[in-house]
Every structure is written in structure tokens, then in C-alpha cells.
Amino acid sequence: MVLEATMICIDNSEWMRNGDYSPTRFQAQADTVNLICGAKTQSNPENTVGVMTMAGKGPRVLVTPTSDLGKILACMHGLEVGGECNLASGIQVAQLALKHRQNKKQQQRIIVFVGSPVNYDKKVLEMIGRKLKKNSVALDIVNFGEEDEAKTEKLEALVASVNNNDSSHIVHVPAGPNALSDVLISTPIFTGDGEGGSGFAAAAAAAAAGGVSGFDFGVDPNLDPELALALRVSMEEERARQEAAAKKAAEEATKQEKGEQSTSQDATMSESESDNKADLMDDENALLQQALAMSMDDPVASTVDTDMSEAAGMDQDLALALQLSVQDSTTEQSSETDMSKLLADQSFVSSILASLPGVDPNDPSVKDLLASMQTPPPTTSDEKKDEDKSSNDEDKK
């Protein structure tokens, strides 16, 4: 059994969205990576595997070399697809990650998946291959997706510059009904250096060929309970993620429907309100026109009618109060008339004054007062005549 540290470089560029490999290039690649990781960790308990991506904003290490298969499988979920594959930088970052492995006795290997065009010159790739060979790093390349002679020639030149004692391999996988993992199971990339692989590799190959139907994921939990548990957990996480995505999509659809309904209700309410306002305006206009017509026909009659209606609508108490006030004014006038008659009777006034203590009726001042009270006050015309007479007398003088 070979003691080995492996870095797997994943192509997550835009070309991975194509469906020429079932279900897509990226999903077929992810399934194959899971199988390779299981085979590597099961072939030797001290083997370690790391995973990284080469597209997007730049190469990114997802997991450094580790023997924890569950951690390796978990890092494959939720990866984003986009950008262009940076093959040269990806290989150099993978070499750097292997350089810092904990167990220096492990042999170094890089497995690269290339499913998009290669934009580097052949000489640049050969220089990278020679550097890998100098540092004793083996290289395996899985060429799939774009069928291009220039691409194939560049990748074969890269592997040839790295190869030392047939330790590096390249596999070309054409598009077709067979899955990507089905083709790689029988190659040295999956089985190692032709030793037939581990029990995991054999079980995986049998499951891919349809020979194992009694175990989930093609793994017997009695032989390898940890691997079976890791695969089950990975599947449950993926199922939960899909359910959450479906639930979120359903909630967004419901919110959108509610928004459309509320918009239609608001539009209906605004239409009804505008209709009500129009009706009120029509009523007001009709009343205004009627009032104008009545005022133009007979303004005096309308005023009299209004006064009559107001008088008719007066309260009974108010009418009674008005009647009492008229009677009071009449009584006062009659009393003033009687008083003037009594003052005109000189004998009655003299008897009244004689009865008062300390009053002498024969006093000249009292007689003058009585005379002024009996004589009516001069009118305005008489006063004017007196003034004219006095003025004439003064002129004569």
C-alpha cells in the first residue's frame, strides 16, 4: 500500500454548466471526486486528501490534506460555478499545499480535472511540469468536456514533462452515456499503481456496474461503518439543502402572489373612492345650480320665504317672551301717561307736598318747580324761534 498525500484540483468554470455529461459536467466531476477521495483514504489509513478549486476569483483551497473523509465530502457542497479555469496557478497552489503536509514520508500527487479550454502555451506548461518532477510530485490529469486537439496536445506535453517511471497519467473521457466515474474506475487514477485498489474501490466499481444493490451508496456498513455514515450524512445534508431551496422558492412565489392581490385591491378601492367623490361633486353642483336658479328667479320672495320659515320654526317659548315684552312696553307707556295727568292736577300735588315734613308748598322755589313740571318742554321748532328772536333783538340793539 502506497503512503500518499493527494491534492485534487476541481474545474468550476462556466463550462461546467454544460449538460453533455449527466446531469452536468460539474456534478459528474463532483461524484467522481467523492469516489477518488474514498478510494485514496481507504487504501491506506495514513493517506491524506485535499481539495481545491481553480476558477472563480482565483484558486482556492477548500480542504488541506486530511484523512477525515466526512470533512472532504462536506466541502463539495455549495460550490459556485463561474469564471475561467486557471490551470497553471491551480497546479502551483496545489504543490505548495503538498509541500506543507504534516507527514513528510508521504508521496506527493496532484489530480487535475480539466473540462474547459486551456489558454496557456505549451512551453509554460512544460516548465511547470519540470518543476513538479524536480520536487518529486506526480500528476494525474482527467481531460473531459472540450474535445480540442490543441488542448489534448498541451495536456499530454505537461504529463510527459512530469512523468517519472510511469508515475503520472492522463485519461481522456469523451462525452457519452457513460458517467465520468464509470470510465475512471478502471484507470490507475482511481486504483493507484495498478494494484487493484482497496475494498472501497472494488465496492464502488461494483456499484457503478450494477453488481451491488443491497447497500446504500454501494458500501457495506459492516465492512466500513465510518464511510457509510459519512456518505449518509453527506446525502442528508444535500437533501436538506434542496428542501430549504424549494421552500424558499415557494415562499417567494407566495409573497409575489400576495403582492399582486394587494395591488389589485388597492386599485379597486381607489376606483370606488374616485366614483364616490365624483357622485358627491355632482350632488353639490346640482344643489348650487338650484340655489342660483332660485335666487335669479325672485330674490325678494326667497328672502320673505326664508323669514317666514324661520318665524314658523321659532320656539314657542321665544314667541311667548316676545309677547310679554310687548305687553311690558305698553304698560310702561300707559303708566307714564297716568303720571303726567297726576302732575297736571295742581291741587293733588299741593296736598302731597303739604303732607311731607319740612316742605312748604308756598315756597317760591317749589312753585317754580311745579310750574316747570306742568309746562311741557319746548319743541325743537320753538327753541329755534326763541333763538332767532333773541338774535334779532341783539341786532336791533
Short mmCIF file of N, CA and C in Angstrom, two decimals, residues 10 79 225 374 384:
data_model
loop_
_atom_site.label_atom_id
_atom_site.label_comp_id
_atom_site.label_asym_id
_atom_site.label_seq_id
_atom_site.Cartn_x
_atom_site.Cartn_y
_atom_site.Cartn_z
N ILE A 10 -10.24 20.97 -8.83
CA ILE A 10 -11.56 20.91 -9.46
C ILE A 10 -11.71 22.08 -10.42
N LEU A 79 -20.61 24.70 -3.81
CA LEU A 79 -19.57 25.35 -4.61
C LEU A 79 -20.20 26.17 -5.73
N PRO A 225 -18.10 1.05 8.45
CA PRO A 225 -19.20 1.86 9.01
C PRO A 225 -18.93 3.36 8.93
N GLN A 374 -95.39 121.14 35.14
CA GLN A 374 -96.68 121.15 34.46
C GLN A 374 -96.56 121.64 33.05
N LYS A 384 -85.91 126.98 18.29
CA LYS A 384 -85.29 127.68 17.17
C LYS A 384 -85.85 129.09 17.02
#
